[in-house]
Amino acid sequence: MDDHPRTPWHALAHRRYLRSAWPWRAAGYLAGSALTGIPVLLVLVLLAAAGATLSLVLVGLPLLALLGLAGVPVAAVERRRLRLVDRTPTGTPHRTPAEPGLLAWARLRYREQATWRELAYAVLHGLLLWWVDLAVVATLLGLPLLLLTTPLQLALAADGEVKVVKLWLVTSYPPAFAIAAAGAVLLPALLHPLGALAGARAALTRALLAPRERELQGLLAEVTRSRARLVDAFEAERRRIERDLHDGAQQRLVALTMTLGLARLDAPPGPLADRLATAHDEAGKVLAELRELIHGIHPQVLTDYGLTGALADAAERSAVPVDTDLGTGLPRLPESVEAAAYFAVCEALANIGRHSGAARAAVTARHTGAALVIAVTDDGRGGADPAAGSGLTGLADRIAVLDGTLAITSPPGGPTVLSLEIPCPVISPTSNP
Amino acid sequence: MPGDQPHEQSLNIVLAEDGVLLREGLVGLLTRFGHRVAAAVGDADELRRAVALHHPDVVVTDVRMPPGLSDDGLRAAVELRAARPDLPVLVLSQYVQRSYAADLLDSGDGGGVGYLLKDRVGQVEQFLDAVVTVAGGGTVVDPEVVRQLLRRRRDPLAALTPREREVLGLVAEGKSNGAVARELVVSEAAVGKHIGNILGKLDLPPAEDTHRRVLAVLAYLRG
């Protein structure tokens, strides 16, 4: 048996049910129902009455519209209260509006099925459920407690008599204690149906207020979309940084080297000319370093020529000679796909240069019409551990966001094959040279 | 002084560069060495208009510029050469990128074009030499691009000896046989022999065509 029951129903099957907190949780849950039920009833009645009356002068229509959304806050509170008797967390079935603002929020809520389930729950809760809950607690817990306290009631009674449950008149202590004993037997006996009813009540709440399968899938799709948006934003930021460096620092440095070059021509031979020469060379080196840096952030060739040009470029930069086979050239693909694929290939080629001991590598890339498929192979010693390279893990994550996969096979002795596949449609059918 | 009037020829130049600082600097540089800048413009469309208006001896242009802020300058250069294959064009770029150089060299008959890294502007004399070479129908490819190509070790280059590659690299940079001989400290006859071997290995048979040197460079670039 599970040592930590998740609901009163589970707890009931437990031998230690009566000694656990579960009977009191069940009682608390049912008794607390009135705390939310009474305000809900008041608000519903007031809104409906005011809305119906005032709708004659049109002012009431917004109030009636508000009534439609009344279930949303009630459900939020009730889902929280549910934790008292249901340890399984319940998330919201609602989606997050794509745009900010109250109007967008309300529009989305009106379109969601969950909103109407919540309204149904609120009406049911306000009109019926909290009464039932109170009645259950009063009967199953209040009655035995009343019996149990009969002697006390007698002691406190001014006229020396107590009418227990309005049925039996008790005037002396022996019967009073007999009734109290009956209450003591009744109390643990009734705690079982109390737990069962609280469990039923929790199940009803969950059925109406927890997200349905379809809603969960919608929420998951939303998370996936927001992850993809993040990657796009990240990519746009890279391009912005690249552009800023290109238009700013790089331009100024070129102008500086030009000025220094002219100054060198003008300077008479001597220590000044030597120092100018040193400065000129340094500026040239900074310029070369900056160029590499900018290329690493986002290669312009990727923007201008797409993957076809960028992969050829990556192959040329590789320390190990690389054969590229791009078929008849790749079509232009979404920017995020091109960037993810390009950086994955660059990382793979860098790893081959650093660790593989390979003499040659090969990159093949094809677009099958529905997916981009790339393989990077080398003739090195193999035994590459994908888990060891944090660079590849990051790239695998980036490709996973695009619903793609990245896999490495590297038996000892080689060959090592990195393959990636990203499903993507073609934006423009023309392929660049 | 070393560089006051190194070039006797005064060229009529149209310049396109979107960075104001650099554009003004280039105008100053070119005029100081006796050339005439007929127009200095900041985007690809203005470049097309300026060339139609001024009939320059040579066009010097940046790759990335408005309106698209992509490779607009390069595409304008390729278009201009498609319309007028003998128009000399020197492209300045911030990137070591074969794709750009190959696009340019494929335009026209491959003569009268240059692809230089912007860094070269700082090496004033080298830059001015390149302008004059391109204006004279020669081909200039940035040493960085050539170096990257030499690292590729792919056919047909595999057949070349290291010395022959070195010679071809210098030829690609637009150097004459004499200049190559001085650089490598060998006789001009030896350079001629190397070039003959290179042309043979790249399957470019002797012919009247004076552009065989260019074709050899192109063979390199297309690899």
XYZ file of C-alpha atoms in Angstrom:
656
model
C 0.000 0.000 0.000
C 1.103 3.511 -0.794
C 2.379 5.204 2.375
C 1.309 8.612 1.131
C -2.273 8.384 -0.091
C -3.139 11.060 -2.636
C -6.907 11.214 -2.002
C -9.319 10.273 0.826
C -10.343 7.225 -1.222
C -6.790 5.942 -1.215
C -6.517 6.803 2.480
C -9.658 4.819 3.349
C -7.984 1.608 2.242
C -5.229 2.329 4.729
C -5.237 0.693 8.179
C -4.126 3.908 9.846
C -6.889 5.985 8.276
C -8.450 7.008 11.552
C -5.141 7.998 13.090
C -4.076 9.986 10.037
C -4.945 13.571 9.209
C -7.214 12.431 6.411
C -10.582 12.442 8.262
C -9.887 16.003 9.386
C -8.734 17.045 5.925
C -11.974 15.625 4.514
C -14.042 17.405 7.152
C -12.135 20.642 6.618
C -12.611 20.444 2.877
C -16.356 19.905 3.139
C -16.866 22.484 5.886
C -14.797 25.066 3.999
C -17.125 24.683 1.063
C -19.494 27.161 2.701
C -16.726 29.772 2.880
C -16.567 29.934 -0.907
C -20.111 28.803 -1.618
C -21.883 31.651 0.210
C -19.969 34.489 -1.497
C -20.400 32.764 -4.859
C -24.141 32.522 -4.302
C -24.339 36.199 -3.323
C -22.287 37.407 -6.253
C -24.133 35.261 -8.774
C -27.526 36.381 -7.545
C -26.486 40.045 -7.377
C -24.875 40.000 -10.827
C -27.801 38.187 -12.397
C -30.383 40.418 -10.764
C -28.550 43.662 -11.418
C -27.659 42.584 -14.938
C -31.169 41.509 -15.821
C -32.739 44.655 -14.370
C -30.219 47.091 -15.813
C -30.082 45.415 -19.212
C -33.336 47.219 -19.874
C -31.209 50.380 -19.987
C -28.244 48.586 -21.627
C -25.929 49.276 -18.656
C -26.592 45.760 -17.466
C -25.216 44.024 -20.517
C -21.571 44.295 -19.401
C -22.640 42.921 -16.030
C -24.215 39.908 -17.720
C -21.048 39.513 -19.793
C -19.085 39.545 -16.541
C -21.397 36.822 -15.234
C -20.149 34.550 -18.012
C -16.628 34.834 -16.653
C -17.642 34.515 -12.991
C -16.593 30.875 -12.944
C -12.939 31.693 -13.675
C -11.909 33.158 -10.278
C -14.166 30.714 -8.417
C -12.439 27.820 -10.173
C -9.011 29.233 -9.378
C -9.873 29.303 -5.649
C -11.533 25.891 -5.762
C -8.515 24.310 -7.483
C -6.393 25.625 -4.618
C -8.822 24.324 -2.019
C -8.780 20.947 -3.744
C -5.201 20.432 -2.558
C -6.592 19.770 0.909
C -7.945 16.403 -0.209
C -6.113 15.785 -3.482
C -2.340 15.813 -3.483
C -2.065 15.550 -7.296
C -1.499 19.099 -8.520
C -4.118 20.538 -10.839
C -2.997 23.154 -13.327
C -5.158 25.687 -15.048
C -6.926 24.542 -18.215
C -6.686 28.083 -19.596
C -4.253 29.318 -22.214
C -2.243 32.521 -21.909
C -3.501 35.232 -24.257
C -1.081 36.065 -27.053
C -1.636 39.806 -26.630
C -1.663 41.857 -23.453
C -4.809 43.617 -22.250
C -8.060 42.747 -20.536
C -10.035 42.574 -23.767
C -7.760 39.955 -25.367
C -7.933 37.977 -22.134
C -11.741 38.061 -22.031
C -12.028 37.161 -25.722
C -9.818 34.110 -25.252
C -11.692 33.015 -22.129
C -15.053 33.233 -23.892
C -13.761 30.914 -26.610
C -12.482 28.283 -24.184
C -14.636 25.341 -23.224
C -13.060 25.330 -19.762
C -14.625 28.735 -18.996
C -18.112 27.270 -19.404
C -17.299 24.196 -17.324
C -16.090 26.568 -14.612
C -19.270 28.638 -14.811
C -21.317 25.459 -14.498
C -19.284 24.519 -11.452
C -19.730 27.972 -9.896
C -23.518 27.842 -10.335
C -23.690 24.284 -9.025
C -21.433 25.157 -6.101
C -23.278 28.320 -5.149
C -26.774 26.872 -5.403
C -26.323 23.298 -4.222
C -22.927 21.859 -3.423
C -21.999 23.917 -0.391
C -25.354 23.097 1.260
C -24.788 19.427 0.644
C -21.229 19.633 1.928
C -22.358 21.346 5.107
C -25.138 18.824 5.620
C -22.681 15.959 5.234
C -20.264 17.418 7.769
C -23.068 18.299 10.169
C -24.510 14.805 10.016
C -21.410 12.643 9.929
C -19.211 14.683 12.247
C -21.607 16.994 14.128
C -24.009 14.259 15.274
C -21.440 12.031 17.059
C -19.808 15.111 18.567
C -23.183 16.257 19.837
C -23.784 12.850 21.407
C -20.293 12.808 22.852
C -20.805 16.106 24.643
C -24.157 15.209 26.210
C -22.763 15.064 29.798
C -21.151 18.444 29.293
C -24.365 19.883 27.912
C -26.202 18.537 30.945
C -23.737 20.115 33.320
C -24.115 23.461 31.597
C -27.856 23.267 31.179
C -29.677 25.734 33.463
C -32.849 23.706 33.900
C -31.113 20.321 34.452
C -32.378 18.715 31.267
C -31.076 18.296 27.725
C -32.991 17.189 24.666
C -30.414 15.264 22.650
C -30.884 15.677 18.873
C -34.345 16.968 19.741
C -35.377 13.365 20.352
C -34.400 12.037 23.719
C -34.886 13.948 26.913
C -31.986 13.359 29.307
C -32.209 14.502 32.883
C -29.543 12.447 34.715
C -25.902 11.554 34.157
C -26.067 7.753 33.563
C -28.076 8.006 30.352
C -26.042 11.046 29.411
C -22.846 9.022 29.623
C -24.493 6.130 27.766
C -25.309 8.503 24.907
C -21.781 9.892 25.037
C -20.460 6.314 24.751
C -22.712 5.745 21.749
C -21.241 8.953 20.239
C -17.737 7.660 20.898
C -18.529 4.503 18.925
C -20.388 6.400 16.206
C -17.638 8.985 15.606
C -14.952 6.657 14.155
C -17.633 4.678 12.306
C -18.970 7.787 10.551
C -15.503 9.125 9.666
C -15.343 6.485 6.920
C -18.389 7.652 4.931
C -17.153 11.217 5.573
C -13.875 10.386 3.774
C -15.726 8.628 0.972
C -18.061 11.586 0.386
C -15.187 14.103 0.509
C -13.423 11.925 -2.069
C -16.495 11.966 -4.287
C -16.790 15.710 -3.907
C -13.083 16.146 -4.851
C -13.537 13.900 -7.877
C -16.450 16.049 -9.033
C -14.371 19.213 -8.635
C -11.462 17.665 -10.530
C -13.729 16.428 -13.326
C -15.059 19.937 -13.928
C -12.038 22.109 -13.183
C -8.927 20.137 -14.175
C -7.595 20.527 -17.719
C -8.788 17.949 -20.229
C -6.411 15.955 -22.424
C -7.016 18.219 -25.407
C -6.412 21.331 -23.307
C -3.164 19.860 -21.983
C -2.012 19.264 -25.538
C -2.931 22.841 -26.368
C -0.884 24.046 -23.414
C 2.064 21.893 -24.507
C 1.856 23.230 -28.043
C 1.865 26.721 -26.550
C 5.048 25.964 -24.589
C 6.686 24.586 -27.722
C 5.706 27.683 -29.677
C 7.058 29.996 -27.014
C 10.348 28.040 -26.982
C 10.572 28.418 -30.752
C 9.870 32.145 -30.389
C 12.713 32.381 -27.873
C 15.106 30.718 -30.295
C 13.995 33.096 -33.040
C 14.507 36.064 -30.725
C 17.951 34.734 -29.850
C 18.802 34.420 -33.528
C 17.532 37.934 -34.258
C 19.658 39.256 -31.409
C 22.756 37.580 -32.867
C 22.074 39.239 -36.191
C 21.567 42.594 -34.497
C 24.884 42.321 -32.641
C 26.618 41.277 -35.854
C 25.093 44.246 -37.706
C 26.034 46.703 -34.963
C 29.638 45.502 -34.932
C 29.804 45.567 -38.724
C 28.348 49.057 -39.071
C 30.108 50.470 -36.030
C 33.391 49.153 -34.701
C 34.494 47.475 -37.932
C 33.884 50.590 -40.083
C 35.749 52.807 -37.630
C 38.674 50.413 -37.436
C 38.984 50.312 -41.221
C 38.966 54.116 -41.279
C 41.607 54.089 -38.546
C 43.920 51.708 -40.409
C 43.486 53.846 -43.511
C 44.489 56.975 -41.591
C 47.451 55.161 -40.057
C 48.461 53.843 -43.487
C 48.432 57.354 -44.910
C 50.355 58.681 -41.906
C 53.016 56.035 -42.507
C 53.448 57.241 -46.057
C 53.842 60.816 -44.853
C 56.139 60.165 -41.905
C 59.868 60.664 -42.470
C 61.945 57.549 -41.684
C 62.793 57.377 -37.982
C 61.369 56.319 -34.621
C 58.009 57.969 -35.344
C 57.617 56.011 -38.590
C 58.515 52.815 -36.726
C 55.916 53.470 -34.052
C 53.320 54.277 -36.689
C 54.158 51.017 -38.413
C 53.657 49.117 -35.143
C 50.326 50.846 -34.519
C 49.251 50.152 -38.096
C 50.070 46.448 -37.791
C 48.274 46.204 -34.446
C 45.168 47.863 -35.860
C 45.305 45.385 -38.748
C 45.441 42.458 -36.321
C 42.517 43.819 -34.301
C 40.571 44.145 -37.531
C 41.302 40.520 -38.463
C 40.274 39.329 -35.000
C 37.097 41.380 -35.110
C 36.273 39.889 -38.502
C 36.568 36.352 -37.112
C 34.495 37.318 -34.078
C 31.738 38.780 -36.215
C 31.779 35.706 -38.429
C 31.384 33.497 -35.348
C 28.393 35.480 -34.114
C 26.498 35.272 -37.374
C 28.125 34.690 -40.755
C 26.767 37.088 -43.358
C 27.157 34.375 -46.010
C 24.321 32.491 -44.275
C 22.000 35.445 -44.817
C 23.110 36.100 -48.398
C 23.663 32.597 -49.791
C 21.778 30.351 -47.378
C 23.063 26.985 -46.223
C 24.580 26.103 -49.594
C 27.102 28.938 -49.404
C 27.532 28.789 -45.637
C 28.307 25.056 -45.529
C 30.835 25.409 -48.339
C 32.357 28.259 -46.372
C 32.450 26.178 -43.161
C 34.143 23.360 -45.082
C 36.802 25.753 -46.357
C 37.537 27.063 -42.890
C 37.878 23.592 -41.418
C 41.317 22.511 -40.201
C 40.676 19.015 -41.612
C 40.012 18.840 -45.385
C 36.287 18.449 -45.997
C 34.417 17.066 -48.996
C 31.021 18.680 -49.353
C 28.133 17.085 -51.161
C 25.123 19.360 -51.286
C 23.457 17.668 -54.237
C 22.062 20.294 -56.561
C 22.128 22.871 -53.776
C 19.755 23.462 -50.920
C 16.679 25.689 -51.102
C 16.327 28.677 -48.789
C 14.936 27.464 -45.463
C 13.583 29.303 -42.399
C 16.344 31.355 -40.769
C 16.202 29.425 -37.510
C 16.658 26.128 -39.378
C 19.559 27.423 -41.469
C 21.299 28.852 -38.415
C 20.813 25.745 -36.244
C 22.072 23.437 -39.010
C 25.024 25.684 -39.846
C 26.226 26.002 -36.250
C 25.809 22.251 -35.708
C 28.009 21.496 -38.717
C 30.598 24.085 -37.590
C 30.706 22.533 -34.118
C 31.036 19.051 -35.608
C 33.899 20.153 -37.876
C 35.608 21.911 -34.957
C 35.341 18.727 -32.875
C 36.751 16.655 -35.742
C 39.688 19.056 -35.975
C 40.312 18.937 -32.225
C 39.692 15.347 -31.171
C 39.161 12.854 -33.960
C 42.614 12.525 -35.505
C 40.809 12.320 -38.842
C 42.559 13.020 -42.142
C 39.348 13.795 -44.024
C 35.780 14.685 -43.264
C 32.674 14.829 -45.395
C 29.476 16.853 -45.184
C 26.398 15.742 -47.076
C 23.200 17.750 -47.016
C 19.870 17.219 -48.732
C 16.455 18.730 -48.526
C 13.940 15.991 -49.131
C 11.018 18.374 -49.593
C 9.807 17.971 -46.035
C 13.024 17.853 -44.020
C 16.633 18.953 -44.032
C 18.963 15.978 -43.582
C 22.658 16.522 -42.904
C 25.431 14.045 -42.125
C 28.975 14.890 -41.057
C 31.377 11.941 -41.217
C 35.087 11.591 -40.531
C 37.681 8.837 -40.874
C 39.088 9.381 -37.381
C 39.516 7.036 -34.462
C 35.878 7.182 -33.306
C 34.827 6.719 -29.699
C 33.415 10.229 -29.464
C 31.169 10.742 -26.446
C 28.267 13.024 -27.265
C 27.639 13.589 -23.549
C 31.176 14.952 -23.064
C 30.742 17.824 -25.477
C 28.585 20.510 -23.950
C 28.686 22.306 -27.299
C 26.825 19.493 -29.025
C 24.301 19.178 -26.204
C 23.389 22.825 -26.633
C 23.043 22.344 -30.362
C 20.900 19.254 -29.875
C 18.597 21.352 -27.656
C 18.437 24.037 -30.295
C 17.556 21.488 -32.956
C 15.011 19.829 -30.660
C 13.165 23.151 -30.415
C 12.683 22.938 -34.168
C 11.293 19.392 -33.722
C 14.517 18.080 -35.205
C 16.900 15.379 -34.036
C 20.661 15.206 -33.714
C 22.394 11.864 -33.330
C 26.011 10.743 -33.103
C 27.338 7.256 -33.736
C 30.993 6.765 -32.993
C 32.174 3.190 -32.482
C 35.801 2.817 -31.349
C 37.923 2.820 -34.466
C 35.421 5.009 -36.269
C 33.858 6.198 -38.377
C 32.105 8.947 -36.463
C 28.840 10.074 -38.009
C 26.877 13.064 -36.795
C 23.458 13.188 -38.384
C 20.755 15.749 -38.000
C 17.289 16.030 -39.378
C 15.028 19.062 -39.124
C 11.533 18.974 -40.571
C 10.919 22.180 -42.493
C 9.073 23.400 -45.539
C 10.769 25.340 -48.323
C 10.183 29.108 -48.275
C 11.282 29.862 -51.810
C 11.737 27.157 -54.428
C 14.787 28.808 -55.977
C 18.169 27.663 -54.807
C 21.014 30.096 -54.551
C 24.364 29.510 -56.255
C 58.404 60.796 -50.087
C 57.437 57.238 -50.759
C 53.922 57.448 -52.119
C 53.047 60.853 -53.413
C 52.480 60.108 -57.075
C 53.063 56.381 -57.503
C 50.608 56.036 -60.361
C 50.940 58.113 -63.471
C 47.510 57.132 -64.674
C 44.636 59.257 -63.395
C 41.444 57.230 -63.192
C 37.835 58.303 -63.239
C 36.259 56.422 -60.341
C 32.727 55.813 -59.051
C 32.756 54.851 -55.393
C 29.968 53.189 -53.400
C 30.273 52.800 -49.627
C 27.500 53.325 -47.076
C 29.756 54.194 -44.135
C 30.170 57.974 -44.298
C 33.479 57.997 -42.435
C 35.019 55.422 -44.706
C 33.529 56.907 -47.864
C 35.028 60.324 -47.125
C 38.345 58.669 -46.268
C 38.416 56.734 -49.527
C 37.582 59.834 -51.562
C 40.415 61.679 -49.836
C 42.816 58.812 -50.403
C 42.005 58.353 -54.088
C 42.079 62.067 -54.929
C 45.292 62.544 -53.043
C 46.956 60.017 -55.341
C 45.756 61.799 -58.453
C 42.532 59.967 -59.258
C 39.194 61.634 -59.827
C 36.168 60.443 -57.879
C 33.263 61.270 -60.197
C 30.673 60.167 -57.666
C 30.717 58.795 -54.121
C 27.374 57.206 -53.261
C 25.853 55.355 -50.325
C 23.581 52.699 -51.821
C 23.268 50.212 -54.653
C 20.582 52.088 -56.602
C 22.594 55.308 -56.597
C 25.585 53.256 -57.719
C 23.714 52.051 -60.808
C 22.633 55.608 -61.645
C 26.135 57.036 -61.066
C 27.742 54.456 -63.361
C 25.231 55.201 -66.128
C 25.881 58.922 -65.715
C 29.668 59.083 -65.329
C 31.052 56.162 -67.407
C 33.881 55.542 -64.936
C 37.180 53.782 -65.661
C 36.669 51.684 -62.567
C 33.972 51.098 -59.934
C 34.954 50.604 -56.305
C 32.113 49.251 -54.176
C 31.316 47.771 -50.775
C 29.399 44.454 -50.588
C 26.861 45.192 -47.886
C 24.903 48.396 -48.301
C 21.375 49.815 -48.555
C 18.662 49.406 -49.663
C 18.643 45.734 -48.616
C 21.612 45.908 -46.194
C 22.546 42.514 -47.587
C 24.938 41.828 -50.493
C 23.330 44.639 -52.544
C 26.658 46.182 -53.589
C 27.979 42.893 -54.907
C 24.791 42.145 -56.804
C 24.839 45.637 -58.320
C 28.447 45.020 -59.421
C 27.539 41.679 -61.025
C 24.585 43.312 -62.795
C 26.698 46.191 -64.039
C 29.191 43.728 -65.486
C 26.449 41.677 -67.074
C 25.384 44.828 -68.921
C 28.940 45.933 -69.655
C 31.347 42.959 -69.361
C 34.464 45.114 -69.681
C 33.551 47.462 -66.830
C 36.322 47.143 -64.236
C 34.946 46.582 -60.729
C 36.818 46.358 -57.453
C 34.678 45.027 -54.608
C 35.667 45.731 -51.012
C 34.341 43.301 -48.461
C 34.409 42.771 -44.724
C 34.372 39.000 -45.222
C 36.767 36.373 -46.487
C 34.180 34.604 -48.583
C 34.765 32.597 -51.714
C 31.087 32.755 -52.698
C 31.289 36.523 -53.130
C 34.574 36.415 -55.072
C 33.330 33.571 -57.275
C 30.099 35.427 -58.131
C 32.137 38.429 -59.156
C 34.737 36.537 -61.168
C 32.015 34.640 -62.980
C 30.628 37.939 -64.246
C 31.846 39.138 -67.628
C 34.913 37.280 -68.828
C 36.638 37.303 -65.464
C 38.995 40.145 -66.328
C 38.952 43.581 -64.774
C 37.623 42.442 -61.415
C 38.930 42.533 -57.917
C 37.767 41.230 -54.548
C 39.604 42.758 -51.633
C 39.131 42.709 -47.903
C 38.470 46.163 -46.520
C 41.549 45.744 -44.342
C 43.620 46.258 -47.497
C 42.458 49.868 -47.664
C 44.827 50.467 -44.778
C 47.735 49.149 -46.809
C 47.480 52.206 -48.989
C 49.889 51.306 -51.761
C 48.593 47.766 -52.111
C 45.078 49.141 -52.377
C 46.014 51.733 -55.020
C 47.874 49.053 -56.994
C 44.755 46.915 -56.934
C 42.613 49.796 -58.237
C 45.019 50.388 -61.135
C 45.381 46.664 -61.893
C 41.620 46.140 -62.037
C 41.143 49.295 -64.136
C 43.718 47.866 -66.553
C 41.734 44.639 -66.985
C 43.651 42.613 -64.423
C 42.285 40.316 -61.732
C 42.921 40.809 -58.034
C 41.803 38.416 -55.345
C 42.504 39.124 -51.707
C 45.463 37.186 -50.300
C 43.242 35.991 -47.417
C 40.771 34.419 -49.828
C 43.622 32.875 -51.802
C 45.158 31.536 -48.601
C 41.868 29.940 -47.640
C 41.609 28.365 -51.077
C 45.127 26.997 -50.854
C 44.188 25.225 -47.641
C 41.484 23.260 -49.405
C 43.903 20.780 -50.951
C 41.365 19.679 -53.498
C 41.626 18.809 -57.159
C 42.719 20.248 -59.478
C 45.051 21.950 -57.069
C 46.304 18.650 -55.683
C 48.407 18.207 -58.810
C 50.383 21.395 -58.127
C 53.663 21.476 -56.256
C 53.852 23.761 -53.227
C 55.959 26.258 -55.185
C 53.458 26.234 -58.062
C 50.622 26.911 -55.645
C 52.580 29.782 -54.213
C 53.052 31.207 -57.697
C 49.365 30.741 -58.554
C 48.433 32.427 -55.298
C 50.496 35.468 -56.180
C 49.084 35.500 -59.716
C 45.594 35.449 -58.214
C 46.542 38.504 -56.222
C 47.081 40.251 -59.530
C 50.869 40.294 -59.604
C 52.828 40.317 -62.845
C 55.532 37.734 -63.583
C 58.140 40.318 -62.614
C 56.446 41.050 -59.306
C 56.095 37.335 -58.559
C 59.804 36.813 -59.329
C 60.780 39.628 -56.953
C 58.501 38.294 -54.212
C 59.851 34.740 -54.435
C 63.429 35.878 -55.130
C 63.745 33.847 -58.324
C 64.316 34.799 -61.969
C 61.433 35.907 -64.149
C 62.163 32.987 -66.477
C 61.642 30.567 -63.598
C 58.283 32.161 -62.855
C 57.336 31.822 -66.533
C 58.220 28.130 -66.379
C 56.146 27.617 -63.234
C 53.175 29.338 -64.810
C 53.543 27.171 -67.903
C 53.466 24.070 -65.692
C 50.475 25.331 -63.777
C 48.525 26.027 -66.987
C 49.460 22.568 -68.228
C 48.349 20.832 -65.036
C 45.100 22.793 -64.933
C 44.469 21.676 -68.525
C 44.615 25.160 -70.026
C 46.442 24.608 -73.340
C 48.584 27.419 -74.799
C 46.487 29.762 -76.924
C 46.268 33.360 -78.056
C 43.968 34.012 -75.118
C 45.717 36.336 -72.711
C 43.187 35.502 -70.022
C 44.653 32.097 -69.318
C 46.108 33.461 -66.112
C 42.640 34.570 -65.096
C 41.223 31.171 -66.029
C 43.814 29.540 -63.813
C 42.672 31.704 -60.933
C 39.071 30.855 -61.740
C 39.886 27.162 -61.708
C 41.164 27.802 -58.231
C 38.089 29.625 -57.085
C 35.631 27.112 -58.506
C 37.781 24.281 -57.064
